[in-house]
Each structure stands twice: as structure tokens, then as C-alpha cells.
Short mmCIF file of C-alpha atoms in Angstrom, two decimals:
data_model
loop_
_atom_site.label_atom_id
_atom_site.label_comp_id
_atom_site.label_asym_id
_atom_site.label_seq_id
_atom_site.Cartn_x
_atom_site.Cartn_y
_atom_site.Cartn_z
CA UNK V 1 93.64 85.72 132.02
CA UNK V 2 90.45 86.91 133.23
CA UNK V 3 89.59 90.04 135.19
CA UNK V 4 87.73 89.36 138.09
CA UNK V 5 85.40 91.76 140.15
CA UNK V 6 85.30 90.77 144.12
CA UNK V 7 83.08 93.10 145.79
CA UNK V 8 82.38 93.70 149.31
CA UNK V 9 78.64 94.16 150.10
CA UNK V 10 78.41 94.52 146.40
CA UNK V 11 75.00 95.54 144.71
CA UNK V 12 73.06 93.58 142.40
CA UNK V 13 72.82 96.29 139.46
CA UNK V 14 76.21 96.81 137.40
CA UNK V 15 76.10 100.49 138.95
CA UNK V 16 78.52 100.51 141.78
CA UNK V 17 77.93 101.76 145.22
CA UNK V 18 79.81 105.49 146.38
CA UNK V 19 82.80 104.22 147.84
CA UNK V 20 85.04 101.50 145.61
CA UNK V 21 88.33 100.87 145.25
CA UNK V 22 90.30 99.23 142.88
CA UNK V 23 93.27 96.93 143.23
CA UNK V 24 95.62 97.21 140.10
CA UNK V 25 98.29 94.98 139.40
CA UNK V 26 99.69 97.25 137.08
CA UNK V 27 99.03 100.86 136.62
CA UNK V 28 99.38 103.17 133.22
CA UNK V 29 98.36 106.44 134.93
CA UNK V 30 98.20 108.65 131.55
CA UNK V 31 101.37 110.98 132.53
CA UNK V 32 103.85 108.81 133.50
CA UNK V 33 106.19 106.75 130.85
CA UNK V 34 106.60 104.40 133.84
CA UNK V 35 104.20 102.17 134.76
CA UNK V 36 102.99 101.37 138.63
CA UNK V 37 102.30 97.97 140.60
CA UNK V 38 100.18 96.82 143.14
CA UNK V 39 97.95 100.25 143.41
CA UNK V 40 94.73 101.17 145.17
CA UNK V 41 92.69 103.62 143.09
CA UNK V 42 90.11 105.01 145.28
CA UNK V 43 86.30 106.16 143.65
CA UNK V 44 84.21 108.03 145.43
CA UNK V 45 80.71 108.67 143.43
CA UNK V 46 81.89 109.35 139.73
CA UNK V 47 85.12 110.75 140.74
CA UNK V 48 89.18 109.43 141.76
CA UNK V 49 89.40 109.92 145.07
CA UNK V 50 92.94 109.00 145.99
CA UNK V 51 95.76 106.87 144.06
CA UNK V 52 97.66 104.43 147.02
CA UNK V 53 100.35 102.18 146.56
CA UNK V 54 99.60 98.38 147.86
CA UNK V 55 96.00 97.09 148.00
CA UNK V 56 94.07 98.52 150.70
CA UNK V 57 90.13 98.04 151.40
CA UNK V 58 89.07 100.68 153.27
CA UNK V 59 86.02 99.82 155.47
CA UNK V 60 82.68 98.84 153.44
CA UNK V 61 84.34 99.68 149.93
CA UNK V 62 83.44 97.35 147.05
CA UNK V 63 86.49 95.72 145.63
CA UNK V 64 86.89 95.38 141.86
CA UNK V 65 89.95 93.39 142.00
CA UNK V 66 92.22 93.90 138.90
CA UNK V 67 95.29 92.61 140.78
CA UNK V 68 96.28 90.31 137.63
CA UNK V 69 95.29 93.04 135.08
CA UNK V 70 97.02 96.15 133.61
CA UNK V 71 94.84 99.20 134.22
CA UNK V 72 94.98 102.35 132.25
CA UNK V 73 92.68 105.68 132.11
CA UNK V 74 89.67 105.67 129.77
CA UNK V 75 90.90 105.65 126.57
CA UNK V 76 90.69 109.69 124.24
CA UNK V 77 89.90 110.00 120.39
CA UNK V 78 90.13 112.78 119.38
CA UNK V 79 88.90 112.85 115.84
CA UNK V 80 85.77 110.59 115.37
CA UNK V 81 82.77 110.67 113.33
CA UNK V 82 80.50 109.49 115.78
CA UNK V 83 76.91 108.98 113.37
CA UNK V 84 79.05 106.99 110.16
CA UNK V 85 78.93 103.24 109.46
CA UNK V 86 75.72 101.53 108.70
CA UNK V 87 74.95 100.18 105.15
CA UNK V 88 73.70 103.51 104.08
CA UNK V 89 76.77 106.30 103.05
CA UNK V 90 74.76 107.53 100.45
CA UNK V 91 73.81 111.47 101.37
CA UNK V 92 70.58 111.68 98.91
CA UNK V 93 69.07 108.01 100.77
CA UNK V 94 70.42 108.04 104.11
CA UNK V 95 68.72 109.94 106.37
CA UNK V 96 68.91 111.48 109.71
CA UNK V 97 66.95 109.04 111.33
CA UNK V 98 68.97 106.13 110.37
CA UNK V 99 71.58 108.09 111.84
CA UNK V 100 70.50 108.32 114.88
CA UNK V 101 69.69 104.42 115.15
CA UNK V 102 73.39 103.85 113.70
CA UNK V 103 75.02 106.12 116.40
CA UNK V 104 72.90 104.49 119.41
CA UNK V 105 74.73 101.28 118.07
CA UNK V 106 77.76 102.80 117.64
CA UNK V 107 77.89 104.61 121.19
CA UNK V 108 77.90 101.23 122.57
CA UNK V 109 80.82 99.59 120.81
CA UNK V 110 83.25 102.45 121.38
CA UNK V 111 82.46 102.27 124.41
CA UNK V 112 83.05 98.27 125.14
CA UNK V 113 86.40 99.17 123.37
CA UNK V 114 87.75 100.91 125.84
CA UNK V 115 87.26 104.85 124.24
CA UNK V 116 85.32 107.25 127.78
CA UNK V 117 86.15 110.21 125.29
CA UNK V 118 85.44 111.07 122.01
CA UNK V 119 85.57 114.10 119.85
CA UNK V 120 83.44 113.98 117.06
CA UNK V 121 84.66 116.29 114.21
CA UNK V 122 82.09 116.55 111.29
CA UNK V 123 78.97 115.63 111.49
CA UNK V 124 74.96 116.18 111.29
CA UNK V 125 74.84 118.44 114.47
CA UNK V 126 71.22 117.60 115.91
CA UNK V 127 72.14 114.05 115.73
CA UNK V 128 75.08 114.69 117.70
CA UNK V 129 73.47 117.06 120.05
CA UNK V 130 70.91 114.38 120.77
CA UNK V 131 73.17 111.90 120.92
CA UNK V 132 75.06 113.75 123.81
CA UNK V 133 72.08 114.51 125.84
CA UNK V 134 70.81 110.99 125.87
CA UNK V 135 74.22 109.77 127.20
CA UNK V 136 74.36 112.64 129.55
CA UNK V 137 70.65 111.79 131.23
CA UNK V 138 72.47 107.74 131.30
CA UNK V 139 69.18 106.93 128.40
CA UNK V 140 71.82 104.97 126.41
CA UNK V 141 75.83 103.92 127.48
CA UNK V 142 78.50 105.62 125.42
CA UNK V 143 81.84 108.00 125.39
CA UNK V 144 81.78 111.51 126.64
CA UNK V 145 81.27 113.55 123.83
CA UNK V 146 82.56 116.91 122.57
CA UNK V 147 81.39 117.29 118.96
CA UNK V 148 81.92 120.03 116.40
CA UNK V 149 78.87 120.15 113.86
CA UNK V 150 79.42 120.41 110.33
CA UNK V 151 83.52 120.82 109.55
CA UNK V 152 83.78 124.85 108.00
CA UNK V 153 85.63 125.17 104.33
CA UNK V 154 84.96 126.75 100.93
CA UNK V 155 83.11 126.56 97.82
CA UNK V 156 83.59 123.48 96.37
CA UNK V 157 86.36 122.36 99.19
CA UNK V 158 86.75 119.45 100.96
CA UNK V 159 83.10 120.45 103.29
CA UNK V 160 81.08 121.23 100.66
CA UNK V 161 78.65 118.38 100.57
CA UNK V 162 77.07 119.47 97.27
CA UNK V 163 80.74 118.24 95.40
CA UNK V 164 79.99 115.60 92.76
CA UNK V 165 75.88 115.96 92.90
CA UNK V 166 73.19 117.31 90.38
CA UNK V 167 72.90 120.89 91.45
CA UNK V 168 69.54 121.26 90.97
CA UNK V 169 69.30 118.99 94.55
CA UNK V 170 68.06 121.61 97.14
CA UNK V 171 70.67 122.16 99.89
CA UNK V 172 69.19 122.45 103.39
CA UNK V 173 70.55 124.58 106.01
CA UNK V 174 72.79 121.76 107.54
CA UNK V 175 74.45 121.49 104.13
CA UNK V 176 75.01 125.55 103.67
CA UNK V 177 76.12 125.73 107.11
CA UNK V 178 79.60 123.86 106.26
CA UNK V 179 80.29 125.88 103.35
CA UNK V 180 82.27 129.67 104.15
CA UNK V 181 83.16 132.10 101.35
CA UNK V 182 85.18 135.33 103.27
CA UNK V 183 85.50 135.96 107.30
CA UNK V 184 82.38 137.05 107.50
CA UNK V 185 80.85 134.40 106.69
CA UNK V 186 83.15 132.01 108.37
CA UNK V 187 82.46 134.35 111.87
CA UNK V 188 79.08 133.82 111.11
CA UNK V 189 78.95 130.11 110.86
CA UNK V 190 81.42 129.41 113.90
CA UNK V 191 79.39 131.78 115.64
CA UNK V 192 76.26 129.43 115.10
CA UNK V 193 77.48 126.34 115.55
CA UNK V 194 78.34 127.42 119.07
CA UNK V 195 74.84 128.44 119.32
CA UNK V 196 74.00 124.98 118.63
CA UNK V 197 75.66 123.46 120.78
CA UNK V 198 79.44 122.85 119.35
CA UNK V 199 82.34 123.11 121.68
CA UNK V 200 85.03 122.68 119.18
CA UNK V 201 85.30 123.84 115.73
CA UNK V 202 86.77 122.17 112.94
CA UNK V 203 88.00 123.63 109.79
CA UNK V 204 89.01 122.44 106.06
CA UNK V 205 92.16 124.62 105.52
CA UNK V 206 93.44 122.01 102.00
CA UNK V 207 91.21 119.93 100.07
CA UNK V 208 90.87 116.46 101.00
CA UNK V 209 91.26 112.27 100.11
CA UNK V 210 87.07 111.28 100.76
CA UNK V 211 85.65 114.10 98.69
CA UNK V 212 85.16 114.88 95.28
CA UNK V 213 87.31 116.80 92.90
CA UNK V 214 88.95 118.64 95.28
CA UNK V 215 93.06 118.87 95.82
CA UNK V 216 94.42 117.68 99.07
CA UNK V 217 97.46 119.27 98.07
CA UNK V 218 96.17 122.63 98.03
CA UNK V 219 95.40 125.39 100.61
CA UNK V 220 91.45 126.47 100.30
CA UNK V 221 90.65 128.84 103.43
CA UNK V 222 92.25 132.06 102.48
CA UNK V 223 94.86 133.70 105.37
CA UNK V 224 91.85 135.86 106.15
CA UNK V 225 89.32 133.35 107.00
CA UNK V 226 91.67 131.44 108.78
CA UNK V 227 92.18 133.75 110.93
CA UNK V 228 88.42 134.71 110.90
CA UNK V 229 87.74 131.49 112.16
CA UNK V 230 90.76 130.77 114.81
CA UNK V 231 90.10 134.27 116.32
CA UNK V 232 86.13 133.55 117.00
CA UNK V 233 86.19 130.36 117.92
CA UNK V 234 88.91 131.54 120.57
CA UNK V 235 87.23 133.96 122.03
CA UNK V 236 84.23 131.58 122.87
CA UNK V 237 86.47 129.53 124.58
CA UNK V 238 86.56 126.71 121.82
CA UNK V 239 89.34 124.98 120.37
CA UNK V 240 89.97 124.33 116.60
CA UNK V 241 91.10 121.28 114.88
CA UNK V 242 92.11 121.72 111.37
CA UNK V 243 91.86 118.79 108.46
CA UNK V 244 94.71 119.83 106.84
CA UNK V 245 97.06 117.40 103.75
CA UNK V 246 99.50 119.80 102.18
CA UNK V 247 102.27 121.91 103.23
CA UNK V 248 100.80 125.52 102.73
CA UNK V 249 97.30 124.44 104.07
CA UNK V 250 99.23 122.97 107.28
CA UNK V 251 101.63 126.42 107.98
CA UNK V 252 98.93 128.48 107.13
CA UNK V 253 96.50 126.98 109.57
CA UNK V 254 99.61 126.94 112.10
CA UNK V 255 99.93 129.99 111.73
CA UNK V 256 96.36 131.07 112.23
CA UNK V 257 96.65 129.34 115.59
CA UNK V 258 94.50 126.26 115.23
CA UNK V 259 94.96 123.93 118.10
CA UNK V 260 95.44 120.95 115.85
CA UNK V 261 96.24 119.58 112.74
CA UNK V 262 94.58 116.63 111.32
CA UNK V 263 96.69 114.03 109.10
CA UNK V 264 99.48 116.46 108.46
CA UNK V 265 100.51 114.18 105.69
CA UNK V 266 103.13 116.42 103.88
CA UNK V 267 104.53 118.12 106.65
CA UNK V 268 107.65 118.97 106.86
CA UNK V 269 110.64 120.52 108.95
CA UNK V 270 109.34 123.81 108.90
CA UNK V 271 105.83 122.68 109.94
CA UNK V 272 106.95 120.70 112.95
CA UNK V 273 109.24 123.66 113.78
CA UNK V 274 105.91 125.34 113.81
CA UNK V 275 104.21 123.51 115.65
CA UNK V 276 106.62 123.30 118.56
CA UNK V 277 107.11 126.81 118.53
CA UNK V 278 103.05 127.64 118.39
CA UNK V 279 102.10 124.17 120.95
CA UNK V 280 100.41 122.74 117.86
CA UNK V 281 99.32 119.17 118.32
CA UNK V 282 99.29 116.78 115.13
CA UNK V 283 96.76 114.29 115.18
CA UNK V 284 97.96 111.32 112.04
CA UNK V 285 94.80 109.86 111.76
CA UNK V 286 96.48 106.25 110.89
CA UNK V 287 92.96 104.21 111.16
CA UNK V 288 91.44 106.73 108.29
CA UNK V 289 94.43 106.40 105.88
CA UNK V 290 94.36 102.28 106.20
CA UNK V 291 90.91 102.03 105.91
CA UNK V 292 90.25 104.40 102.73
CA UNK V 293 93.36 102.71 101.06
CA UNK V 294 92.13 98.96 101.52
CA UNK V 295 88.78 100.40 100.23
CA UNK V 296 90.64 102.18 97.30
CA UNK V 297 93.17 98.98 96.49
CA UNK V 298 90.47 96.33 96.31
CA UNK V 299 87.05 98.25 95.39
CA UNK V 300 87.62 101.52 93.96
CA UNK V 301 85.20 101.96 91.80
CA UNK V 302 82.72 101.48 95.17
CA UNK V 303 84.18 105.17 95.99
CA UNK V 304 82.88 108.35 94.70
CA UNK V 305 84.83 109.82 91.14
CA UNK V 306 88.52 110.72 91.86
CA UNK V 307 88.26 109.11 95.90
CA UNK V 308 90.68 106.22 95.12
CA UNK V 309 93.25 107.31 93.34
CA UNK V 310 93.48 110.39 95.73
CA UNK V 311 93.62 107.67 98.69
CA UNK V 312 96.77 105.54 96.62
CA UNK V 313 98.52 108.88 96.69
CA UNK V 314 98.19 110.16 99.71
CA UNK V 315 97.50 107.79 102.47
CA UNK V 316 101.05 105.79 102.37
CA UNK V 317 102.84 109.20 103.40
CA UNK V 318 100.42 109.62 106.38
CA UNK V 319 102.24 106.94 108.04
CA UNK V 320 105.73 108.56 107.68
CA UNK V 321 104.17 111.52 109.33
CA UNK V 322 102.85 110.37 112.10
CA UNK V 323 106.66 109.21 113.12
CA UNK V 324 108.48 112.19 111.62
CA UNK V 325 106.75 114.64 113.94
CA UNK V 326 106.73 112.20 116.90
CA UNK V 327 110.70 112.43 116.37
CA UNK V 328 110.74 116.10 115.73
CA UNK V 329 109.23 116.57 119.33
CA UNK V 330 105.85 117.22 118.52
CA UNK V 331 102.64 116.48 120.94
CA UNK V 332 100.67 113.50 118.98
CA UNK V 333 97.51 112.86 120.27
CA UNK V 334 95.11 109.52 118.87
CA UNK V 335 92.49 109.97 116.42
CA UNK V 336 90.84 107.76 114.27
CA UNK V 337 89.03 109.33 111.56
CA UNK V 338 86.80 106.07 111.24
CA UNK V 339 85.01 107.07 108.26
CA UNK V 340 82.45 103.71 108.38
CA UNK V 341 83.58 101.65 106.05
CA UNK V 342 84.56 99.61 108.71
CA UNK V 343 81.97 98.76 111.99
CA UNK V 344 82.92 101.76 114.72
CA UNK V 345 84.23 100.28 117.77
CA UNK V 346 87.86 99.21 116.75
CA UNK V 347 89.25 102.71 117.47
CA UNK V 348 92.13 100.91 119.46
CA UNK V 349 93.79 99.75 116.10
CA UNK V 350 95.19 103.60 115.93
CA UNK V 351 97.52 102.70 118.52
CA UNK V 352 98.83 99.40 116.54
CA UNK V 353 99.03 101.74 113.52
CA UNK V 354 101.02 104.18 115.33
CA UNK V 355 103.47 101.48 117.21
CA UNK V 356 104.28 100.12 113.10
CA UNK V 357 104.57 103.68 112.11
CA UNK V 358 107.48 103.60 114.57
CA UNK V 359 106.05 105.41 117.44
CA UNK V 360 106.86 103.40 120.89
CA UNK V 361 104.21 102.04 122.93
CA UNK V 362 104.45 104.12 125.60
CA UNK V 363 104.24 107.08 123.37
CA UNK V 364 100.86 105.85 122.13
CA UNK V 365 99.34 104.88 124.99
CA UNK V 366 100.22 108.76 126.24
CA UNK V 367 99.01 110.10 122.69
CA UNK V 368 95.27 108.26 123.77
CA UNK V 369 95.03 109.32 127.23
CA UNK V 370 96.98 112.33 128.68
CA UNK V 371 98.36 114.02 125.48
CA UNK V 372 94.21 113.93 123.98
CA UNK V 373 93.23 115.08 127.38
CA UNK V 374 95.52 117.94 126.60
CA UNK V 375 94.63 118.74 123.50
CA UNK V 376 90.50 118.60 124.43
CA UNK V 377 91.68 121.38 127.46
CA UNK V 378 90.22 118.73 129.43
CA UNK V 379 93.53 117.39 131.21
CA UNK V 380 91.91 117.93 134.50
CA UNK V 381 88.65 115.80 134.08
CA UNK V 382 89.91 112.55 131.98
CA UNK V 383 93.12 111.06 130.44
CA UNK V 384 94.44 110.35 133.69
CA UNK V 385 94.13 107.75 136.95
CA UNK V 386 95.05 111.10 139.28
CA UNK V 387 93.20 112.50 142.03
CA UNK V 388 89.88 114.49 141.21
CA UNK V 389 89.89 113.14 137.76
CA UNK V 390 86.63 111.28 136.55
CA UNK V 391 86.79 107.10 137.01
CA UNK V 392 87.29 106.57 133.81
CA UNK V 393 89.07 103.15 133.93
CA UNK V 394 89.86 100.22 131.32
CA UNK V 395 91.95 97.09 132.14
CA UNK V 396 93.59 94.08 129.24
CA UNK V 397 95.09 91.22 131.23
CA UNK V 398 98.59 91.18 129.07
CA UNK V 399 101.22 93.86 128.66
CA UNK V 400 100.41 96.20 125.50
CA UNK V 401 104.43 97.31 125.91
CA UNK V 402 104.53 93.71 125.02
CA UNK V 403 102.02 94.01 122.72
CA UNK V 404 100.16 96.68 121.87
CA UNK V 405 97.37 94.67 120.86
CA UNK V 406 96.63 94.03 124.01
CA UNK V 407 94.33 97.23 123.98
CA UNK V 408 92.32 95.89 121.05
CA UNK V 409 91.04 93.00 123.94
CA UNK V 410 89.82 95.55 126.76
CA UNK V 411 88.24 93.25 129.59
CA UNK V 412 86.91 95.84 131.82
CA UNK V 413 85.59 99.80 131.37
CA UNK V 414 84.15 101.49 134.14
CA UNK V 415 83.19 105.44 133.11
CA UNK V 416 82.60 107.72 135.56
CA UNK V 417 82.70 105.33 138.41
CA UNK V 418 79.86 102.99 136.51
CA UNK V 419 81.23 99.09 135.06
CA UNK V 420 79.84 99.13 131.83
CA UNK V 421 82.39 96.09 130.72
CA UNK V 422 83.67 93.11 133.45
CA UNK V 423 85.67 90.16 131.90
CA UNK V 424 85.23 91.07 128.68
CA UNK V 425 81.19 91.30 128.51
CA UNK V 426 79.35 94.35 128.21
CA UNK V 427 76.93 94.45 131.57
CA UNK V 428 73.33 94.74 131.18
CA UNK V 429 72.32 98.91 132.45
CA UNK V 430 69.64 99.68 134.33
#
């Protein structure tokens, strides 16, 4: 089934005019579990105007006519790392101008899948401030970006990027900046990756599976820096997402009042308790554990000392996670976790890994568009097709209740009121 685009006066440029409206056969609009048919979704510049029922053209609108097509809101991830991939992983030869390359490229294909949002947690900062801006000025086409800088943890922990490497290497300030012995020095660093342009923080409160030698199992922020951490990133108005594997690392960061938890993969009763009681969000991070584990089961020894059997161990549970605290009435929102060893760009495969986990398809559809919307604090910009929101818009000619896949094969993508994607082919930008 192809998507077609019938416009009315229509310009020659893949920008759209200021006043369009879309007919959609069938309408996810990010909040409801129902779905909607035959609606009129009205655009006005880069924002939703009105949402009508029946196809109406109001006088000199261009028509994008999706009246075959299910249309949903832009699709959320909330846990990216925006500047991986590439043949380079290696920190001592890649450098930060491959990087930048890599992300340009990258931009592009989570964008033609479908993903108007991204948070990117962990990564070379400047990049990702660059990276933002030239999306922003509409240099190069990609997500919306809110991006954290380098993730905060201890001394040899799961963000220390001097773990497994000669230490007579010099560390430059990027690389010291992760790294947080005692709240003072956590305050410190939250307080200056704000300055530099973070908006969310994340944190290492356990060790981790794609690092060297240290425990996933084991709590490695201290109570006090935790809290060191939670409480100044709060009062700068930024959220905080916490990487977190075992039990005590998970209720301790709960506790703290992190906005997130990341994988989650031995929680338990008690932690979802928690996290119901405290509005904690879990974020399983599906995409991560399948693609470290294929790495792990068929190359390990292409992963750094101690990587693959850490990823045999843990990654498996992840899975029963993700559905346990579905069940247990906690929020799940979508994130990926890509960690490059596959091409970025097939972020939708979180929501296949979540609908085998056991999750519904409804349920994961909501997880990548209202619940992340949530979750960013950005509920009233993206994440929905609702009045006022930004036109961030994707359409799959099948039924992804049906089958979920159906969201791997996104036809069309208009962000912000802009087609970047019609009938399945990116559009040449201006």
C-alpha cells in the first residue's frame, strides 16, 4: 500500500506551505489505547492546529492524503547514543571528528525511521551540542535532541573511560568529566554539564554489561552522591536517568529520586513498588541487550576483556523485566540503547522486542510516544497528534496491532510540519 501526498496548490520544495491538513485513515493519537478513523489533523506553520473527525479541506490547505494509512505521532527514544556506529569503536583511534561525520549520517536514518525525538544519554558533549544546533538552524535533517554529555559514576565504574587502558594514556577533560568521587564532586560535574549545554543528566548508580571489569550487580554511587546528584540536577530544572542492573543500585537510585531507570534488569517487587510509589519510569532497553548478546554469542572475543560473558549473564533477564514491571503497573517508556554495533536507524525494533517480551502493542506504541513524552517533561510539545503539539507525524500503511512490524516500514515522517519522508523515500531538503 502506498502513501500518497495530494496537495492543493502544493509547492515544489518538500517544505510545506502554513496551512495543511492531513486526512488519516487511521489515527494512534499517543494517549489513547483506542485508535481513530477518518480524521483531519490540521498544521498550521510547525504546529497541530486542530484534530477533526471526517476529512475536511479547509480553503487553500495542502492535502497530504493518508486516508489508506495508519498515522501515529513522531516516534520518542529515550535512551540513544546519538554519535556511535561507524567502523571505528576504538577510544585511542576514533576521534571526534569522525564522530561528527558518523552522527550527520546517523541523524538522517533515525530520522527516515520514524524517531522526531531522541534523548541521547552518554556521549562526547561538543559533538552533541553541535549536532543539535545544526539541526536546530535546519543545516542537516534529524530528531529533536535532548542530550546529556558524558554519563556521571565512580572510579573505575561503569563511566570511567580509562577502565581496561594503559594508564599512562593522558585523560582529557571530557574523560575526567564522567568520573565523580564524593557529592562534591558529583555537584560539580552536573553543575557543568548544564553549563555546557546538557538538559538531562544521566548517572551510573551499578556497574555495567559494555565496560570493563566492573560489576553490574553492584551499587557504585554512594547514598550521598546520589543524592548529590538528583538534588542538583533538580533544582536546574533537569531530569535524571539512571543506568542502573542490580537490585541495590536500582532502590537506591529510586530512592534518590531519579526520574528513570535504565535496564532495571534485576528488579524486583520491591523496586516496582518503588517506583509506583516515587512515579519512577523504567526504561528496558530491549535493542541494547539483543544486540550486545548476538555480539557476545557469535564474536566475543571482538569485545573488550570480561564484555561477553557479562552480556550471556545479564542480558536474557532484561527481557523478563521489561514485562514484569509493565504488569506491576509501572510507566515504560522506549529506549534503545543502540550501542553501534549495529547501523543506527532501526530504533523501531524496541517495540518488536517489547511486544515478544509480552508487552501488548498498544502498550508499546504508548511507551514510544506519550509515556517518553512524559518522561522527557515534554508531554506538551511531542508524543502526541493533540492540539498545540508540534507536527510531528509518521504513517505505515498496515496495522502494527496486527503487526508490530509494521513500524519498522515507516512510509511517511513529517517533523515539525516539514515531509522529510513520502512513500517510503527520504525527500531531497532545501
Amino acid at each position: 500500500m502506498t502513501i500518497a501526498i495530494a496537495v492543493v496548490a502544493m509547492a515544489a520544495s518538500p517544505g510545506l506551505a502554513n496551512d495543511v491538513v492531513i486526512h488519516a485513515g487511521t489515527m494512534f493519537d499517543g494517549v489513547s489505547k483506542k485508535p481513530r478513523t477518518k480524521v483531519s489533523i490540521l498544521v498550521k506553520n510547525d504546529r497541530i492546529l486542530a484534530v477533526q473527525e471526517g476529512f475536511v479541506t479547509p480553503a487553500g490547505a495542502e492535502v497530504i492524503d493518508l486516508s489508506t494509512s495508519t498515522v501515529l505521532p513522531g516516534f520518542i527514544d529515550v535512551h540513544n547514543h546519538l554519535t556511535g556506529g561507524g567502523q571505528r569503536r576504538d577510544r585511542l583511534r576514533g576521534t571526534q571528528e569522525q564522530q561528527s561525520f558518523q552522527s550527520v549520517w546517523n541523524m538522517r536514518e533515525i530520522l527516515k525511521g520514524g524517531f522526531t525525538s531522541v534523548r541521547d544519554l552518554g556521549g562526547n558533549i561538543d559533538v552533541l551540542a553541535a549536532l543539535t544546533g545544526a539541526i536546530n538552524d535546519g543545516l542537516i535533517p534529524g530528531p529533536r535532541i535532548i542530550f546529556a554529555g558524558s554519563g556521571l559514576g565512580p572510579t573505575g565504574g561503569h563511566s570511567d573511560p580509562s577502565n581496561g587502558i594503559d594508564p599512562r594514556w593522558q585523560r582529557s577533560d571530557n574523560w575526567k568529566l564522567s568520573v565523580v568521587d564524593g557529592p562534591t564532586e558529583a555537584t560539580r560535574a552536573v553543575r557543568e554539564l548544564r553549563k555546557r549545554g546538557a538538559r538531562v543528566i544521566k548517572i551510573h548508580s551499578s556497574g555495567g554489561v559494555a565496560s570493563v571489569g566492573d560489576d553490574p550487580n553492584l551499587q557504585l554511587l554512594s547514598n550521598d552522591e546520589l543524592k548529590a546528584i538528583v538534588d542538583t540536577a533538580h533544582s536546574l530544572g533537569m531530569k535524571v536517568a539512571s543506568h542502573a542492573h542490580g537490585k541495590a543500585g536500582i532502590d537506591a537510585a529510586i530512592r534518590a529520586g531519579v526520574d528513570s531507570i535504565e535496564h532495571g534488569t534485576y528488579a524486583d517487587a520491591e523496586t516496582y513498588r518503588l517506583m509506583k510509589e516515587r512515579g519512577t519510569f523504567m526504561v528496558p532497553t530491549l535493542f541494547a541487550g539483543r544486540e550486545i548478546y548476538e555480539v557476545a554469542m557469535t564474536k566475543p572475543d571482538s569485545l573488550p576483556p570480561t564484555v561477553a560473558d557479562k552480556a550471556i549473564a545479564v542480558t536474557p533477564t532484561m527481557r523478563a523485566n521489561a514485562v514484569n514491571a509493565y504488569r506491576a503497573g509501572v510507566k515504560i517508556a522506549l529506549g534503545t540503547d543502540q550501542l553501534g554495533y549495529r547501523p543506527l536507524g532501526q530504533n523501531a525494533h524496541e517495540f518488536e522486542y517489547m511486544v515478544e517480551a509480552g508487552i501488548p502493542p498498544i502498550d508499546a506504541i504508548l511507551a514510544g510516544t506519550g509515556n517518553a513524552a512524559e518522561l522527557l517533561g515534554q508531554e506538551g510539545d511531542v508524543g502526541s497528534i493533540r492540539t498545540g503539539r508540534y507536527a510531528d507525524i509518521v504513517a505505515v500503511s498496515g496495522d502494527p496491532l496486527n503487526d508490530i512490524k509494521e513500524l519498522e516500514r515507516v512510509q511517511f515522517v513529517m517533523k515539525g510540519g516539514k515531509v522529510y519522508k513520502a512513500e517510503g523515500k527520504m525527500l531531497a531538503q532545501d
